[in-house]
mmCIF file of C-alpha atoms and ligand atoms in Angstrom:
data_model
loop_
_atom_site.group_PDB
_atom_site.id
_atom_site.type_symbol
_atom_site.label_atom_id
_atom_site.label_comp_id
_atom_site.label_asym_id
_atom_site.label_seq_id
_atom_site.Cartn_x
_atom_site.Cartn_y
_atom_site.Cartn_z
ATOM 1 C CA MET A 1 212.814 241.703 155.722
ATOM 2 C CA CYS A 2 210.695 239.832 153.238
ATOM 3 C CA GLY A 3 210.459 236.373 151.666
ATOM 4 C CA ILE A 4 212.935 233.784 150.355
ATOM 5 C CA VAL A 5 212.206 230.344 148.894
ATOM 6 C CA GLY A 6 214.679 227.926 147.288
ATOM 7 C CA TYR A 7 214.406 224.412 145.867
ATOM 8 C CA SER A 8 216.862 221.684 144.883
ATOM 9 C CA GLY A 9 215.566 218.219 144.017
ATOM 10 C CA LEU A 10 214.019 216.089 141.317
ATOM 11 C CA ARG A 11 210.675 217.814 140.825
ATOM 12 C CA PRO A 12 209.909 220.912 138.734
ATOM 13 C CA ALA A 13 211.029 223.869 140.885
ATOM 14 C CA VAL A 14 208.595 226.537 139.610
ATOM 15 C CA PRO A 15 205.408 225.284 141.339
ATOM 16 C CA VAL A 16 207.295 224.768 144.629
ATOM 17 C CA LEU A 17 208.801 228.265 144.463
ATOM 18 C CA LEU A 18 205.557 230.030 143.503
ATOM 19 C CA ASN A 19 203.571 228.166 146.126
ATOM 20 C CA GLY A 20 206.188 229.096 148.727
ATOM 21 C CA LEU A 21 206.052 232.779 147.729
ATOM 22 C CA LYS A 22 202.267 232.713 148.001
ATOM 23 C CA ARG A 23 202.529 231.347 151.549
ATOM 24 C CA LEU A 24 204.779 234.328 152.392
ATOM 25 C CA GLU A 25 202.519 236.967 150.827
ATOM 26 C CA TYR A 26 200.913 237.829 154.170
ATOM 27 C CA ARG A 27 204.163 239.591 155.189
ATOM 28 C CA GLY A 28 203.604 242.271 152.550
ATOM 29 C CA TYR A 29 205.972 242.991 149.622
ATOM 30 C CA ASP A 30 206.293 245.217 146.577
ATOM 31 C CA SER A 31 207.800 242.938 143.898
ATOM 32 C CA ALA A 32 208.659 239.304 143.273
ATOM 33 C CA GLY A 33 211.104 237.258 141.215
ATOM 34 C CA VAL A 34 212.649 233.860 140.517
ATOM 35 C CA ALA A 35 215.949 232.534 139.136
ATOM 36 C CA LEU A 36 216.118 229.035 137.671
ATOM 37 C CA GLN A 37 218.854 226.786 136.396
ATOM 38 C CA ALA A 38 217.441 225.938 132.981
ATOM 39 C CA GLY A 39 219.233 224.460 129.965
ATOM 40 C CA GLY A 40 222.712 225.289 131.316
ATOM 41 C CA ASP A 41 221.797 228.922 131.939
ATOM 42 C CA LEU A 42 220.361 231.045 134.714
ATOM 43 C CA VAL A 43 216.976 232.463 133.750
ATOM 44 C CA VAL A 44 215.638 235.344 135.859
ATOM 45 C CA GLU A 45 212.083 236.643 135.762
ATOM 46 C CA LYS A 46 210.866 239.431 138.039
ATOM 47 C CA ARG A 47 207.886 241.732 138.313
ATOM 48 C CA GLU A 48 206.655 244.680 140.296
ATOM 49 C CA GLY A 49 203.492 243.818 142.211
ATOM 50 C CA LYS A 50 201.960 240.478 143.013
ATOM 51 C CA VAL A 51 203.220 236.888 142.841
ATOM 52 C CA ALA A 52 200.263 236.159 140.507
ATOM 53 C CA GLY A 53 201.798 238.584 137.973
ATOM 54 C CA LEU A 54 205.122 236.759 138.222
ATOM 55 C CA ALA A 55 203.333 233.412 137.700
ATOM 56 C CA ASP A 56 201.676 234.784 134.528
ATOM 57 C CA ALA A 57 205.029 236.071 133.246
ATOM 58 C CA LEU A 58 206.618 232.642 133.785
ATOM 59 C CA ALA A 59 203.756 230.872 132.005
ATOM 60 C CA ALA A 60 204.126 233.234 129.016
ATOM 61 C CA HIS A 61 207.947 233.047 128.978
ATOM 62 C CA PRO A 62 209.466 232.168 125.559
ATOM 63 C CA GLU A 63 211.478 229.411 127.271
ATOM 64 C CA ALA A 64 208.507 228.223 129.353
ATOM 65 C CA GLU A 65 209.176 224.561 128.521
ATOM 66 C CA ALA A 66 212.798 224.727 129.723
ATOM 67 C CA LEU A 67 211.671 226.586 132.845
ATOM 68 C CA ASP A 68 209.079 223.904 133.577
ATOM 69 C CA GLY A 69 211.895 221.339 133.477
ATOM 70 C CA ALA A 70 214.097 223.257 135.954
ATOM 71 C CA THR A 71 214.656 221.387 139.226
ATOM 72 C CA CYS A 72 216.693 224.004 141.070
ATOM 73 C CA GLY A 73 215.845 227.646 141.719
ATOM 74 C CA ILE A 74 215.434 230.547 144.121
ATOM 75 C CA ALA A 75 212.617 233.047 144.591
ATOM 76 C CA HIS A 76 211.962 236.249 146.524
ATOM 77 C CA THR A 77 209.360 238.751 147.570
ATOM 78 C CA ARG A 78 210.960 242.154 148.225
ATOM 79 C CA TRP A 79 210.158 244.848 150.730
ATOM 80 C CA ALA A 80 212.321 247.702 149.446
ATOM 81 C CA THR A 81 214.807 249.269 151.830
ATOM 82 C CA HIS A 82 217.426 250.548 149.321
ATOM 83 C CA GLY A 83 216.011 251.794 146.010
ATOM 84 C CA PRO A 84 212.369 252.119 144.986
ATOM 85 C CA PRO A 85 210.092 249.130 144.280
ATOM 86 C CA THR A 86 210.888 248.676 140.578
ATOM 87 C CA GLU A 87 211.508 245.645 138.392
ATOM 88 C CA ALA A 88 215.237 246.496 138.199
ATOM 89 C CA ASN A 89 215.499 246.564 141.994
ATOM 90 C CA ALA A 90 213.484 243.353 142.469
ATOM 91 C CA HIS A 91 215.455 240.220 143.349
ATOM 92 C CA PRO A 92 217.067 237.901 142.201
ATOM 93 C CA HIS A 93 220.112 239.940 141.187
ATOM 94 C CA LEU A 94 222.574 238.518 138.672
ATOM 95 C CA SER A 95 226.323 238.829 138.268
ATOM 96 C CA LYS A 96 227.716 238.305 134.770
ATOM 97 C CA GLY A 97 224.916 235.836 134.049
ATOM 98 C CA ARG A 98 226.687 233.213 136.134
ATOM 99 C CA LEU A 99 225.434 233.831 139.697
ATOM 100 C CA ALA A 100 221.967 234.733 140.993
ATOM 101 C CA LEU A 101 221.156 235.807 144.548
ATOM 102 C CA VAL A 102 218.176 236.800 146.712
ATOM 103 C CA HIS A 103 218.527 238.627 150.019
ATOM 104 C CA ASN A 104 216.513 239.650 153.031
ATOM 105 C CA GLY A 105 218.043 242.284 155.276
ATOM 106 C CA ILE A 106 220.374 245.266 154.938
ATOM 107 C CA VAL A 107 224.044 245.438 153.902
ATOM 108 C CA GLU A 108 225.432 248.282 156.023
ATOM 109 C CA ASN A 109 228.757 248.629 154.177
ATOM 110 C CA HIS A 110 227.228 248.537 150.682
ATOM 111 C CA VAL A 111 228.619 251.948 149.636
ATOM 112 C CA MET A 112 232.236 250.928 150.214
ATOM 113 C CA LEU A 113 231.716 247.505 148.590
ATOM 114 C CA ARG A 114 229.951 249.055 145.582
ATOM 115 C CA GLU A 115 232.838 251.467 144.956
ATOM 116 C CA ARG A 116 235.358 248.657 145.178
ATOM 117 C CA LEU A 117 233.399 246.357 142.867
ATOM 118 C CA LYS A 118 232.776 249.144 140.339
ATOM 119 C CA ALA A 119 236.520 249.825 140.295
ATOM 120 C CA ALA A 120 237.012 246.105 139.601
ATOM 121 C CA GLY A 121 234.740 246.417 136.544
ATOM 122 C CA TYR A 122 231.357 245.251 137.847
ATOM 123 C CA GLU A 123 228.317 246.964 136.305
ATOM 124 C CA PHE A 124 225.443 247.705 138.667
ATOM 125 C CA ARG A 125 221.901 247.446 137.305
ATOM 126 C CA SER A 126 219.978 248.290 140.474
ATOM 127 C CA GLU A 127 220.033 250.736 143.354
ATOM 128 C CA THR A 128 219.869 247.988 145.975
ATOM 129 C CA ASP A 129 222.344 247.147 148.718
ATOM 130 C CA THR A 130 221.761 243.490 147.706
ATOM 131 C CA GLU A 131 223.435 243.764 144.313
ATOM 132 C CA VAL A 132 226.839 244.240 145.982
ATOM 133 C CA LEU A 133 226.464 240.758 147.482
ATOM 134 C CA VAL A 134 226.115 238.949 144.164
ATOM 135 C CA HIS A 135 229.054 240.790 142.580
ATOM 136 C CA LEU A 136 231.163 240.288 145.709
ATOM 137 C CA VAL A 137 230.492 236.531 145.603
ATOM 138 C CA ASP A 138 231.258 236.527 141.870
ATOM 139 C CA SER A 139 234.561 238.344 142.441
ATOM 140 C CA LEU A 140 235.612 235.505 144.782
ATOM 141 C CA TYR A 141 234.131 232.636 142.732
ATOM 142 C CA GLU A 142 236.574 229.979 141.552
ATOM 143 C CA GLY A 143 234.116 227.160 140.825
ATOM 144 C CA ASN A 144 232.934 226.513 144.403
ATOM 145 C CA LEU A 145 229.866 228.525 145.426
ATOM 146 C CA LEU A 146 230.015 227.520 149.103
ATOM 147 C CA GLU A 147 233.577 228.814 149.382
ATOM 148 C CA ALA A 148 232.878 232.034 147.497
ATOM 149 C CA VAL A 149 229.784 232.850 149.579
ATOM 150 C CA THR A 150 231.664 232.089 152.810
ATOM 151 C CA LYS A 151 234.543 234.408 151.863
ATOM 152 C CA ALA A 152 232.189 237.138 150.665
ATOM 153 C CA LEU A 153 230.084 237.177 153.815
ATOM 154 C CA GLN A 154 233.186 237.589 155.961
ATOM 155 C CA GLU A 155 233.398 241.091 154.468
ATOM 156 C CA VAL A 156 229.748 242.004 154.913
ATOM 157 C CA GLU A 157 228.458 244.204 157.726
ATOM 158 C CA GLY A 158 224.735 244.076 158.369
ATOM 159 C CA THR A 159 221.987 241.487 158.222
ATOM 160 C CA PHE A 160 221.246 238.832 155.661
ATOM 161 C CA GLY A 161 219.256 235.801 154.825
ATOM 162 C CA ILE A 162 220.463 234.823 151.344
ATOM 163 C CA ALA A 163 220.021 232.104 148.752
ATOM 164 C CA CYS A 164 222.408 231.846 145.808
ATOM 165 C CA LEU A 165 222.804 229.785 142.596
ATOM 166 C CA SER A 166 225.638 229.337 140.108
ATOM 167 C CA ARG A 167 225.233 228.530 136.429
ATOM 168 C CA HIS A 168 228.264 226.249 136.745
ATOM 169 C CA GLU A 169 226.996 224.111 139.656
ATOM 170 C CA PRO A 170 223.736 222.416 138.618
ATOM 171 C CA GLY A 171 221.454 221.460 141.497
ATOM 172 C CA ILE A 172 223.464 223.399 144.101
ATOM 173 C CA LEU A 173 221.921 226.047 146.348
ATOM 174 C CA VAL A 174 223.906 227.994 148.924
ATOM 175 C CA VAL A 175 222.064 229.750 151.760
ATOM 176 C CA ALA A 176 223.275 231.757 154.750
ATOM 177 C CA ARG A 177 221.941 233.866 157.570
ATOM 178 C CA ARG A 178 222.786 236.619 160.015
ATOM 179 C CA GLY A 179 219.923 238.312 161.797
ATOM 180 C CA SER A 180 217.387 237.225 159.167
ATOM 181 C CA PRO A 181 215.984 233.689 159.384
ATOM 182 C CA ILE A 182 216.601 230.742 157.052
ATOM 183 C CA VAL A 183 214.938 227.373 157.568
ATOM 184 C CA ILE A 184 215.963 224.270 155.606
ATOM 185 C CA GLY A 185 213.158 221.781 154.944
ATOM 186 C CA LEU A 186 214.429 218.229 154.455
ATOM 187 C CA GLY A 187 212.530 216.060 151.977
ATOM 188 C CA GLU A 188 213.126 212.773 150.120
ATOM 189 C CA GLU A 189 215.980 213.567 147.712
ATOM 190 C CA GLU A 190 214.929 217.224 147.814
ATOM 191 C CA THR A 191 215.327 220.276 149.986
ATOM 192 C CA ILE A 192 213.152 223.355 150.251
ATOM 193 C CA VAL A 193 214.636 226.406 151.949
ATOM 194 C CA ALA A 194 212.734 229.478 153.069
ATOM 195 C CA SER A 195 212.831 232.496 155.313
ATOM 196 C CA ASP A 196 209.749 231.219 157.122
ATOM 197 C CA ALA A 197 208.521 227.676 157.839
ATOM 198 C CA SER A 198 205.112 228.403 156.321
ATOM 199 C CA ALA A 199 206.683 228.137 152.850
ATOM 200 C CA ILE A 200 208.008 224.590 153.376
ATOM 201 C CA ILE A 201 205.281 222.930 155.399
ATOM 202 C CA LYS A 202 203.377 221.685 152.343
ATOM 203 C CA HIS A 203 206.414 219.515 151.465
ATOM 204 C CA THR A 204 208.051 218.471 154.715
ATOM 205 C CA ARG A 205 207.910 218.907 158.467
ATOM 206 C CA GLN A 206 211.588 218.094 159.054
ATOM 207 C CA ALA A 207 213.338 221.415 159.503
ATOM 208 C CA VAL A 208 216.822 222.685 160.303
ATOM 209 C CA TYR A 209 217.040 226.318 161.429
ATOM 210 C CA LEU A 210 220.336 228.019 160.606
ATOM 211 C CA ASP A 211 222.096 229.988 163.341
ATOM 212 C CA ASP A 212 223.637 233.385 162.722
ATOM 213 C CA ASN A 213 226.757 233.157 160.537
ATOM 214 C CA ASP A 214 225.916 229.660 159.235
ATOM 215 C CA VAL A 215 226.370 228.934 155.521
ATOM 216 C CA ALA A 216 224.810 225.814 153.972
ATOM 217 C CA ARG A 217 225.354 224.002 150.686
ATOM 218 C CA ILE A 218 222.368 222.045 149.437
ATOM 219 C CA ASP A 219 222.470 219.417 146.717
ATOM 220 C CA GLY A 220 219.096 217.671 146.356
ATOM 221 C CA GLY A 221 218.594 215.886 149.692
ATOM 222 C CA GLU A 222 222.135 216.565 150.954
ATOM 223 C CA VAL A 223 222.840 219.471 153.294
ATOM 224 C CA GLU A 224 226.274 220.591 154.488
ATOM 225 C CA ILE A 225 226.477 223.402 157.054
ATOM 226 C CA ARG A 226 229.547 225.451 157.911
ATOM 227 C CA SER A 227 230.313 228.475 160.024
ATOM 228 C CA LEU A 228 231.581 231.671 158.387
ATOM 229 C CA ASP A 229 235.124 230.672 159.369
ATOM 230 C CA ALA A 230 234.622 227.559 157.167
ATOM 231 C CA MET A 231 234.380 225.035 160.035
ATOM 232 C CA PRO A 232 231.757 222.243 159.725
ATOM 233 C CA VAL A 233 228.857 222.674 162.163
ATOM 234 C CA SER A 234 225.862 220.489 162.892
ATOM 235 C CA ARG A 235 222.396 221.828 163.640
ATOM 236 C CA ALA A 236 219.566 219.779 165.096
ATOM 237 C CA THR A 237 216.607 218.735 162.957
ATOM 238 C CA SER A 238 213.276 219.652 164.471
ATOM 239 C CA GLU A 239 209.775 218.585 163.580
ATOM 240 C CA ILE A 240 207.284 221.300 162.689
ATOM 241 C CA ASP A 241 204.094 220.175 164.315
ATOM 242 C CA TRP A 242 201.842 223.131 163.500
ATOM 243 C CA SER A 243 199.054 222.955 160.940
ATOM 244 C CA ALA A 244 199.752 224.833 157.694
ATOM 245 C CA ASP A 245 197.546 227.651 158.929
ATOM 246 C CA ALA A 246 199.263 227.850 162.311
ATOM 247 C CA ALA A 247 202.683 227.586 160.629
ATOM 248 C CA GLU A 248 201.960 230.763 158.708
ATOM 249 C CA LYS A 249 201.481 232.453 162.026
ATOM 250 C CA GLY A 250 204.613 230.785 163.467
ATOM 251 C CA GLY A 251 202.568 228.981 166.095
ATOM 252 C CA TYR A 252 201.016 232.261 167.320
ATOM 253 C CA GLU A 253 197.304 232.830 167.390
ATOM 254 C CA HIS A 254 197.443 236.056 165.373
ATOM 255 C CA TYR A 255 199.805 237.607 162.801
ATOM 256 C CA MET A 256 200.134 240.624 165.061
ATOM 257 C CA LEU A 257 201.455 238.461 167.904
ATOM 258 C CA LYS A 258 203.909 236.798 165.517
ATOM 259 C CA GLU A 259 205.219 240.180 164.328
ATOM 260 C CA ILE A 260 205.560 241.412 167.929
ATOM 261 C CA PHE A 261 207.493 238.337 169.063
ATOM 262 C CA GLU A 262 209.726 238.447 165.944
ATOM 263 C CA GLN A 263 210.820 242.004 166.721
ATOM 264 C CA PRO A 264 213.993 241.082 168.657
ATOM 265 C CA GLU A 265 215.184 239.101 165.630
HETATM 266 N N1 LIG B 301 217.714 245.541 151.300
HETATM 267 C C1 LIG B 301 217.256 244.740 150.215
HETATM 268 C C2 LIG B 301 216.569 245.582 149.146
HETATM 269 O O1 LIG B 301 216.191 246.696 149.378
HETATM 270 C C3 LIG B 301 216.370 243.577 150.672
HETATM 271 C C4 LIG B 301 214.966 243.998 151.075
HETATM 272 C C5 LIG B 301 214.155 242.821 151.664
HETATM 273 O O2 LIG B 301 214.542 242.324 152.748
HETATM 274 O O3 LIG B 301 213.135 242.447 151.043
HETATM 275 O O4 LIG B 301 216.430 245.118 148.053
#
């Protein structure tokens, strides 16, 4: 289980996403990537190795100006479980250029889903279990990302923290969790999501922790949460009162203690 960061708001997304990934680096990872809504398209950039390498690639990108203007995006640091640590296997994964998705966790029924999606004409570009998720959501997408993600996850066995974007829904992020944490940081007309509070604390201390099988749609400062059976649910907002340094360690004195106490999850 590695790192997820997402942003929807009014500010440039890239610095928020890269800063968030850097705050998650302590967990260890083998590759990193981002997907941005830029100029009506989804632009994905990913790299083996460090977040600094990804930052350099973004700065040198031919569409760097459009990327700098993007105000909605998702980012990931991967710890490979299915497929080696290569650029092709790094997240985000794309489906038909219209959906992008990052995932922490393991899809247990990925073989069956992959066969079904291949038979339906989907081309797989990676060896990951994650790529089935983005194509599955795409196969159910009819213009409403929240609905498509909800339907898709009903078919998924295993664990996930995910963040997803559509080319056709500017400013909209959809996130969900089961057995892999997602925290939603509430700002002024903006929202920062992450797999760990340390990635949001620079921007806000107001946090909503998703429960298992929650799916949330984020549009700037607006957050709507539903259960996987599509019923509205409300989750309490809590205040993160740790320092940035303590937040990285989840309130524990040492990283080792944090890892030990996170084991049940
Ligand atoms: N199972 C996924 C993969 O191998 C996600 C790994 C992670 O949690 O970083 O790509």
